[in-house]
Short mmCIF file of C-alpha atoms in Angstrom, two decimals:
data_model
loop_
_atom_site.label_atom_id
_atom_site.label_comp_id
_atom_site.label_asym_id
_atom_site.label_seq_id
_atom_site.Cartn_x
_atom_site.Cartn_y
_atom_site.Cartn_z
CA UNK A 27 -21.63 -18.95 -4.14
CA UNK A 28 -20.02 -19.92 -7.43
CA UNK A 29 -19.36 -23.39 -6.01
CA UNK A 30 -23.04 -23.95 -5.24
CA UNK A 31 -24.29 -27.24 -6.70
CA UNK A 32 -26.66 -27.07 -9.67
CA UNK A 33 -28.64 -29.94 -8.17
CA UNK A 34 -29.64 -27.60 -5.30
CA UNK A 35 -30.93 -24.78 -7.51
CA UNK A 36 -34.37 -26.07 -8.48
CA UNK A 37 -33.69 -26.28 -12.21
CA UNK A 38 -36.21 -28.15 -14.40
CA UNK A 39 -35.38 -31.85 -14.19
CA UNK A 40 -34.84 -32.15 -17.94
CA UNK A 41 -32.10 -29.46 -18.10
CA UNK A 42 -30.64 -30.51 -14.73
CA UNK A 43 -30.10 -34.05 -16.07
CA UNK A 44 -28.35 -32.68 -19.16
CA UNK A 45 -26.01 -30.54 -17.03
CA UNK A 46 -25.16 -33.60 -14.90
CA UNK A 47 -24.59 -35.78 -17.96
CA UNK A 48 -22.09 -33.23 -19.32
CA UNK A 49 -20.30 -33.07 -15.95
CA UNK A 50 -21.40 -29.48 -15.21
CA UNK A 51 -21.82 -29.75 -11.45
CA UNK A 52 -21.51 -26.23 -10.02
CA UNK A 53 -22.50 -22.70 -11.02
CA UNK A 54 -18.84 -21.98 -11.68
CA UNK A 55 -18.79 -24.76 -14.31
CA UNK A 56 -21.66 -23.07 -16.15
CA UNK A 57 -20.31 -19.50 -15.87
CA UNK A 58 -16.92 -20.55 -17.25
CA UNK A 59 -18.58 -21.15 -20.66
CA UNK A 60 -20.34 -18.79 -23.03
CA UNK A 61 -23.99 -19.36 -23.93
CA UNK A 62 -23.00 -20.52 -27.40
CA UNK A 63 -20.49 -22.99 -25.93
CA UNK A 64 -23.25 -24.30 -23.65
CA UNK A 65 -25.58 -24.69 -26.63
CA UNK A 66 -23.01 -26.82 -28.41
CA UNK A 67 -22.10 -28.85 -25.33
CA UNK A 68 -25.67 -29.46 -24.17
CA UNK A 69 -27.20 -29.71 -27.65
CA UNK A 70 -30.19 -27.50 -26.73
CA UNK A 71 -31.71 -24.27 -28.07
CA UNK A 72 -30.36 -20.85 -27.09
CA UNK A 73 -33.62 -19.98 -25.31
CA UNK A 74 -33.19 -23.01 -23.02
CA UNK A 75 -29.59 -22.05 -22.23
CA UNK A 76 -30.49 -18.39 -21.62
CA UNK A 77 -33.30 -19.34 -19.26
CA UNK A 78 -31.11 -21.79 -17.32
CA UNK A 79 -28.21 -19.31 -16.99
CA UNK A 80 -30.58 -16.56 -15.80
CA UNK A 81 -32.02 -18.92 -13.17
CA UNK A 82 -28.53 -19.97 -11.96
CA UNK A 83 -27.37 -16.33 -11.88
CA UNK A 84 -30.36 -15.29 -9.76
CA UNK A 85 -29.68 -18.06 -7.24
CA UNK A 86 -25.93 -17.47 -6.97
CA UNK A 87 -25.92 -13.66 -7.06
CA UNK A 88 -25.52 -12.13 -3.55
CA UNK A 89 -28.68 -10.31 -2.43
CA UNK A 90 -28.84 -6.55 -2.74
CA UNK A 91 -28.23 -4.51 0.42
CA UNK A 92 -29.20 -0.95 1.17
CA UNK A 93 -26.72 1.64 2.40
CA UNK A 94 -28.64 1.69 5.70
CA UNK A 95 -28.30 -2.07 6.22
CA UNK A 96 -24.57 -1.89 5.45
CA UNK A 97 -24.17 0.93 7.97
CA UNK A 98 -26.03 -1.05 10.65
CA UNK A 99 -23.99 -4.17 9.88
CA UNK A 100 -20.75 -2.22 10.15
CA UNK A 101 -21.79 -0.84 13.51
CA UNK A 102 -22.52 -4.35 14.78
CA UNK A 103 -19.16 -5.64 13.54
CA UNK A 104 -17.30 -2.77 15.18
CA UNK A 105 -19.05 -3.39 18.48
CA UNK A 106 -18.11 -7.06 18.29
CA UNK A 107 -14.54 -6.31 17.24
CA UNK A 108 -13.85 -3.74 19.94
CA UNK A 109 -11.30 -0.97 20.39
CA UNK A 110 -8.48 -0.07 22.73
CA UNK A 111 -9.13 3.53 23.85
CA UNK A 112 -6.03 5.72 23.71
CA UNK A 113 -7.32 8.08 26.46
CA UNK A 114 -6.96 10.89 23.88
CA UNK A 115 -10.59 11.95 23.58
CA UNK A 116 -10.42 13.60 20.16
CA UNK A 117 -8.49 10.75 18.58
CA UNK A 118 -10.73 8.11 20.14
CA UNK A 119 -13.83 9.89 18.84
CA UNK A 120 -12.35 10.09 15.34
CA UNK A 121 -11.51 6.36 15.42
CA UNK A 122 -14.97 5.45 16.78
CA UNK A 123 -13.54 4.19 20.06
CA UNK A 124 -9.77 3.94 19.75
CA UNK A 125 -7.25 1.56 18.21
CA UNK A 126 -9.36 -1.15 16.51
CA UNK A 127 -9.02 -4.87 17.17
CA UNK A 128 -8.17 -7.28 14.39
CA UNK A 129 -6.21 -4.92 12.14
CA UNK A 130 -2.74 -3.35 11.94
CA UNK A 131 -2.34 0.26 13.09
CA UNK A 132 0.83 2.08 12.05
CA UNK A 133 2.57 4.98 13.79
CA UNK A 134 4.98 6.71 11.43
CA UNK A 135 7.25 9.67 12.03
CA UNK A 136 10.84 10.82 12.62
CA UNK A 137 12.77 9.59 15.64
CA UNK A 138 12.13 11.52 18.85
CA UNK A 139 8.65 12.67 17.85
CA UNK A 140 6.71 10.56 20.39
CA UNK A 141 5.86 7.19 18.83
CA UNK A 142 7.37 5.16 21.66
CA UNK A 143 5.66 7.38 24.23
CA UNK A 144 2.36 6.54 22.56
CA UNK A 145 3.22 2.82 22.62
CA UNK A 146 4.10 2.90 26.33
CA UNK A 147 0.74 4.48 27.15
CA UNK A 148 -1.10 1.90 25.02
CA UNK A 149 0.74 -0.87 26.89
CA UNK A 150 -0.50 0.51 30.19
CA UNK A 151 -4.06 0.85 28.91
CA UNK A 152 -4.14 -2.74 27.68
CA UNK A 153 -2.87 -4.07 31.01
CA UNK A 154 -5.08 -1.75 33.09
CA UNK A 155 -7.94 -3.49 34.99
CA UNK A 156 -11.22 -3.46 33.06
CA UNK A 157 -12.89 -1.61 35.93
CA UNK A 158 -10.70 1.37 35.01
CA UNK A 159 -11.36 1.12 31.28
CA UNK A 160 -8.45 -1.16 30.38
CA UNK A 161 -8.34 -4.55 28.70
CA UNK A 162 -7.03 -6.35 31.82
CA UNK A 163 -4.62 -8.41 29.73
CA UNK A 164 -1.00 -8.96 28.83
CA UNK A 165 1.03 -7.13 26.19
CA UNK A 166 3.74 -8.42 23.88
CA UNK A 167 6.12 -5.54 23.19
CA UNK A 168 8.77 -6.27 20.53
CA UNK A 169 11.43 -3.64 21.24
CA UNK A 170 13.87 -3.67 18.32
CA UNK A 171 15.77 -0.48 19.20
CA UNK A 172 15.98 -0.82 23.01
CA UNK A 173 13.69 2.17 23.49
CA UNK A 174 11.32 0.54 25.96
CA UNK A 175 11.73 2.07 29.42
CA UNK A 176 9.94 0.44 32.34
CA UNK A 177 10.79 3.47 34.50
CA UNK A 178 9.14 5.84 32.04
CA UNK A 179 6.14 3.54 31.72
CA UNK A 180 5.63 3.48 35.49
CA UNK A 181 5.99 7.28 35.57
CA UNK A 182 3.25 7.60 32.95
CA UNK A 183 1.11 5.19 34.97
CA UNK A 184 1.49 7.05 38.27
CA UNK A 185 0.63 10.38 36.62
CA UNK A 186 -2.21 9.06 34.46
CA UNK A 187 -3.87 6.59 36.84
CA UNK A 188 -2.79 7.54 40.39
CA UNK A 189 -5.76 5.73 41.98
CA UNK A 190 -4.57 2.48 40.38
CA UNK A 191 -0.81 2.80 40.78
CA UNK A 192 -0.98 3.95 44.38
CA UNK A 193 -2.63 0.66 45.29
CA UNK A 194 -0.01 -1.58 46.85
CA UNK A 195 1.49 -4.03 44.39
CA UNK A 196 -0.52 -2.79 41.40
CA UNK A 197 2.44 -1.19 39.61
CA UNK A 198 4.41 -4.43 39.85
CA UNK A 199 1.43 -6.49 38.72
CA UNK A 200 0.78 -4.38 35.63
CA UNK A 201 4.47 -4.18 34.74
CA UNK A 202 4.59 -7.97 34.99
CA UNK A 203 1.91 -8.24 32.33
CA UNK A 204 4.06 -6.52 29.69
CA UNK A 205 6.29 -9.09 27.99
CA UNK A 206 9.24 -7.40 26.26
CA UNK A 207 11.14 -9.13 23.46
CA UNK A 208 14.35 -7.62 22.07
CA UNK A 209 15.37 -9.41 18.88
CA UNK A 210 18.75 -8.26 17.60
CA UNK A 211 18.43 -9.57 14.06
CA UNK A 212 15.85 -10.22 11.40
CA UNK A 213 16.10 -13.97 11.99
CA UNK A 214 15.50 -13.53 15.73
CA UNK A 215 12.52 -11.31 14.95
CA UNK A 216 11.11 -13.97 12.64
CA UNK A 217 11.54 -16.60 15.37
CA UNK A 218 9.74 -14.29 17.80
CA UNK A 219 6.80 -13.94 15.44
CA UNK A 220 6.54 -17.72 15.10
CA UNK A 221 6.14 -18.07 18.88
CA UNK A 222 3.63 -15.26 19.28
CA UNK A 223 0.51 -17.16 18.26
CA UNK A 224 1.08 -19.67 21.06
CA UNK A 225 1.79 -16.90 23.59
CA UNK A 226 -1.42 -15.10 22.69
CA UNK A 227 -3.48 -17.74 24.46
CA UNK A 228 -1.00 -18.80 27.14
CA UNK A 229 -0.60 -15.26 28.49
CA UNK A 230 -3.98 -13.72 27.65
CA UNK A 231 -2.38 -11.17 25.34
CA UNK A 232 -4.60 -8.20 24.46
CA UNK A 233 -2.09 -6.05 22.53
CA UNK A 234 0.91 -6.62 20.24
CA UNK A 235 3.39 -3.77 19.65
CA UNK A 236 6.35 -3.85 17.26
CA UNK A 237 8.65 -0.86 17.80
CA UNK A 238 10.00 -0.51 15.19
CA UNK A 239 9.72 -2.56 12.04
CA UNK A 240 11.87 -0.47 9.70
CA UNK A 241 14.91 -0.23 11.96
CA UNK A 242 14.91 -3.98 12.53
CA UNK A 243 14.88 -4.75 8.82
CA UNK A 244 17.80 -2.38 8.30
CA UNK A 245 19.94 -4.30 10.79
CA UNK A 246 20.53 -7.54 8.89
CA UNK A 247 19.38 -6.45 5.46
CA UNK A 248 20.43 -2.87 4.91
CA UNK A 249 20.44 -3.50 1.20
CA UNK A 250 16.69 -4.00 1.43
CA UNK A 251 16.36 -0.26 1.96
CA UNK A 252 18.10 0.80 -1.24
CA UNK A 253 15.92 2.25 -3.95
CA UNK A 254 16.33 2.12 -7.66
CA UNK A 255 16.75 5.31 -9.65
CA UNK A 256 12.99 5.34 -10.24
CA UNK A 257 12.32 5.09 -6.51
CA UNK A 258 10.87 1.58 -6.77
CA UNK A 259 11.94 -0.89 -4.14
CA UNK A 260 13.71 -4.00 -5.28
CA UNK A 261 12.11 -7.44 -5.38
CA UNK A 262 14.42 -8.79 -2.66
CA UNK A 263 13.10 -6.37 -0.08
CA UNK A 264 9.49 -6.76 -1.14
CA UNK A 265 9.80 -10.54 -0.94
CA UNK A 266 11.36 -10.42 2.54
CA UNK A 267 8.87 -7.91 3.88
CA UNK A 268 5.91 -9.68 2.27
CA UNK A 269 6.09 -12.68 4.60
CA UNK A 270 6.26 -10.49 7.70
CA UNK A 271 3.36 -8.33 6.54
CA UNK A 272 1.19 -11.37 5.94
CA UNK A 273 2.10 -12.94 9.27
CA UNK A 274 1.46 -9.77 11.29
CA UNK A 275 -1.91 -9.26 9.61
CA UNK A 276 -2.84 -12.88 10.26
CA UNK A 277 -1.98 -12.47 13.96
CA UNK A 278 -4.29 -9.44 14.17
CA UNK A 279 -7.15 -11.20 12.40
CA UNK A 280 -6.66 -14.54 14.13
CA UNK A 281 -6.46 -13.19 17.67
CA UNK A 282 -8.81 -10.19 17.27
CA UNK A 283 -6.45 -7.93 19.20
CA UNK A 284 -5.03 -4.52 18.26
CA UNK A 285 -1.61 -4.73 16.57
CA UNK A 286 0.43 -1.51 16.59
CA UNK A 287 3.61 -1.15 14.54
CA UNK A 288 5.88 1.89 14.44
CA UNK A 289 7.59 2.90 11.22
CA UNK A 290 10.47 5.22 10.45
CA UNK A 291 10.76 7.87 7.76
CA UNK A 292 13.15 8.38 4.90
CA UNK A 293 14.28 11.59 3.25
CA UNK A 294 15.26 11.65 -0.40
CA UNK A 295 18.00 14.15 -1.15
CA UNK A 296 18.44 16.12 -4.33
CA UNK A 297 21.03 13.62 -5.53
CA UNK A 298 18.32 10.93 -5.58
CA UNK A 299 19.68 8.93 -2.64
CA UNK A 300 17.39 7.89 0.20
CA UNK A 301 18.33 8.37 3.85
CA UNK A 302 16.61 6.95 6.94
CA UNK A 303 16.41 8.49 10.38
CA UNK A 304 18.07 5.45 11.96
CA UNK A 305 20.98 5.67 9.48
CA UNK A 306 22.03 9.21 10.37
CA UNK A 307 24.18 8.30 13.33
CA UNK A 308 25.85 5.40 11.55
CA UNK A 309 26.89 7.81 8.79
CA UNK A 310 28.33 10.13 11.41
CA UNK A 311 26.41 13.16 10.19
CA UNK A 312 25.78 16.14 12.41
CA UNK A 313 22.40 17.79 12.78
CA UNK A 314 23.74 20.68 10.70
CA UNK A 315 24.50 18.28 7.86
CA UNK A 316 21.06 16.75 8.18
CA UNK A 317 19.41 20.11 7.55
CA UNK A 318 21.02 20.16 4.13
CA UNK A 319 18.96 17.15 3.15
CA UNK A 320 15.65 17.95 1.51
CA UNK A 321 13.06 18.10 4.32
CA UNK A 322 10.49 16.10 2.33
CA UNK A 323 9.98 12.93 4.37
CA UNK A 324 7.99 9.84 3.51
CA UNK A 325 7.21 6.65 5.39
CA UNK A 326 9.70 3.80 5.11
CA UNK A 327 8.83 0.21 4.13
CA UNK A 328 7.12 1.13 0.86
CA UNK A 329 3.75 0.80 -0.83
CA UNK A 330 3.23 -2.91 -0.05
CA UNK A 331 3.41 -2.16 3.65
CA UNK A 332 1.27 1.01 3.37
CA UNK A 333 -1.56 -1.01 1.81
CA UNK A 334 -1.34 -3.63 4.58
CA UNK A 335 -2.09 -1.24 7.46
CA UNK A 336 -5.69 -0.22 8.15
CA UNK A 337 -4.92 2.85 10.29
CA UNK A 338 -1.97 5.17 9.72
CA UNK A 339 -1.16 7.83 12.31
CA UNK A 340 1.55 10.28 11.26
CA UNK A 341 3.56 11.99 14.00
CA UNK A 342 5.20 15.20 12.81
CA UNK A 343 6.43 18.62 13.92
CA UNK A 344 5.66 21.95 12.25
CA UNK A 345 7.33 25.13 13.54
CA UNK A 346 8.08 23.42 16.82
CA UNK A 347 4.53 22.10 17.38
CA UNK A 348 3.92 18.36 17.31
CA UNK A 349 0.88 16.89 15.54
CA UNK A 350 -0.80 13.50 15.25
CA UNK A 351 -2.38 13.20 11.81
CA UNK A 352 -5.02 10.60 11.08
CA UNK A 353 -3.79 10.00 7.54
CA UNK A 354 -5.53 6.69 6.83
CA UNK A 355 -8.72 5.34 8.33
CA UNK A 356 -11.85 3.68 6.96
CA UNK A 357 -14.04 5.45 9.55
CA UNK A 358 -12.65 8.97 9.92
CA UNK A 359 -11.94 12.08 7.84
CA UNK A 360 -8.29 13.19 7.66
CA UNK A 361 -7.67 15.09 10.89
CA UNK A 362 -4.65 16.64 12.62
CA UNK A 363 -4.39 16.99 16.41
CA UNK A 364 -1.70 19.16 18.08
CA UNK A 365 -0.11 17.46 21.09
CA UNK A 366 2.52 17.78 23.78
CA UNK A 367 4.43 15.13 25.73
CA UNK A 368 4.06 15.47 29.49
CA UNK A 369 4.84 13.38 32.56
CA UNK A 370 1.62 11.42 31.87
CA UNK A 371 2.48 10.76 28.24
CA UNK A 372 0.99 12.30 25.12
CA UNK A 373 -1.65 14.96 25.69
CA UNK A 374 -3.78 16.58 22.96
CA UNK A 375 -3.99 20.37 23.03
CA UNK A 376 -7.57 20.19 21.75
CA UNK A 377 -10.03 17.41 20.98
CA UNK A 378 -11.58 18.89 17.84
CA UNK A 379 -8.76 18.35 15.40
CA UNK A 380 -8.30 20.20 12.13
CA UNK A 381 -9.55 18.61 8.93
CA UNK A 382 -6.71 18.40 6.45
CA UNK A 383 -7.85 17.20 3.01
CA UNK A 384 -5.51 16.73 0.07
CA UNK A 385 -1.87 15.63 -0.05
CA UNK A 386 -0.91 17.59 3.07
CA UNK A 387 -2.40 14.88 5.32
CA UNK A 388 0.11 12.37 3.92
CA UNK A 389 3.19 14.61 4.10
CA UNK A 390 5.60 14.26 7.03
CA UNK A 391 7.34 17.33 8.40
CA UNK A 392 9.89 17.92 11.12
CA UNK A 393 10.06 21.70 10.79
CA UNK A 394 11.44 23.31 13.89
CA UNK A 395 12.90 19.98 15.00
CA UNK A 396 15.71 19.53 12.50
CA UNK A 397 17.78 17.83 15.16
CA UNK A 398 15.09 15.29 15.95
CA UNK A 399 15.96 13.09 12.99
CA UNK A 400 19.41 12.42 14.47
CA UNK A 401 18.23 11.34 17.90
CA UNK A 402 18.77 7.69 18.77
CA UNK A 403 16.02 7.55 21.37
CA UNK A 404 12.55 8.96 21.82
CA UNK A 405 12.55 8.62 25.57
CA UNK A 406 13.47 12.21 26.39
CA UNK A 407 11.11 13.78 23.84
#
């Protein structure tokens, strides 16, 4: 609105001609000067300037909206944007339909907690025929830690949707819709991202999954995960991650599909050093040694990344019970849902959820599963 032409604002012809003569063409040109500067430049009285500025402000100012109209507009936008239902009733209700299109949804938690299981089920749901509630499309699954298991995915499919998977050839057809990429380095991952926008249209892609972002970045650029003594991440890592964040967000917005990215956790010990779940094995530590590390866990990738995601689901374990916590969402209160992992994938123990206000919703626990942080694969958990 600031670039709106003054000539289109219905100003009195006398003052409009003066603005044009002084090369003030748009509303922005006028607002960049004070009223006294305009008086001097235009050589007119203050009352004339004040009246003209008030008129321009009224034309360029966005119209007022009521809370009701904003609510109705949001509902229309959400209906147009769409969601990918997770088949977890309580979570879908909290998210107003499921994983939203056009934004980045993050799954964060320690290794072995169930993030990949969740991603496998989402892959099936996106490729499922629309007549069964799916998106009837293809999936791009970027598998950076070789955790994707087609056998496990088919098992989840047969147990979740027997009427579909018992149809001859349907299992093969749906499995053929899931395109798995396994970049082994950060440069390969970057190349994969560059090709994705083309593939989105060529293959009718309805879901993009990156599992996982943090572990991939640690492969080529382990130094990017070091923290300063104040716990602030260095500029090298932020610069490297910044491009990927922007690109992934642009893919979500450009294609209007759900983008799901898994993230690891880090634990900061009493000596001030930070450790990541995917670094435990490389350090050769036993599960007993891992329990000596302070159990306070936080999401990897830092604040820049946390601000980029629209939905954050935290997977954690407390006293042996797993929970999915809806820690960040523009449409839902902070809720925690207990869950188990069965032959058909993740299953909520109840659909109501427990509201969890305050800092507890953002904490990440693996109580009762101290060994889980050392596991290299989620497939058996």
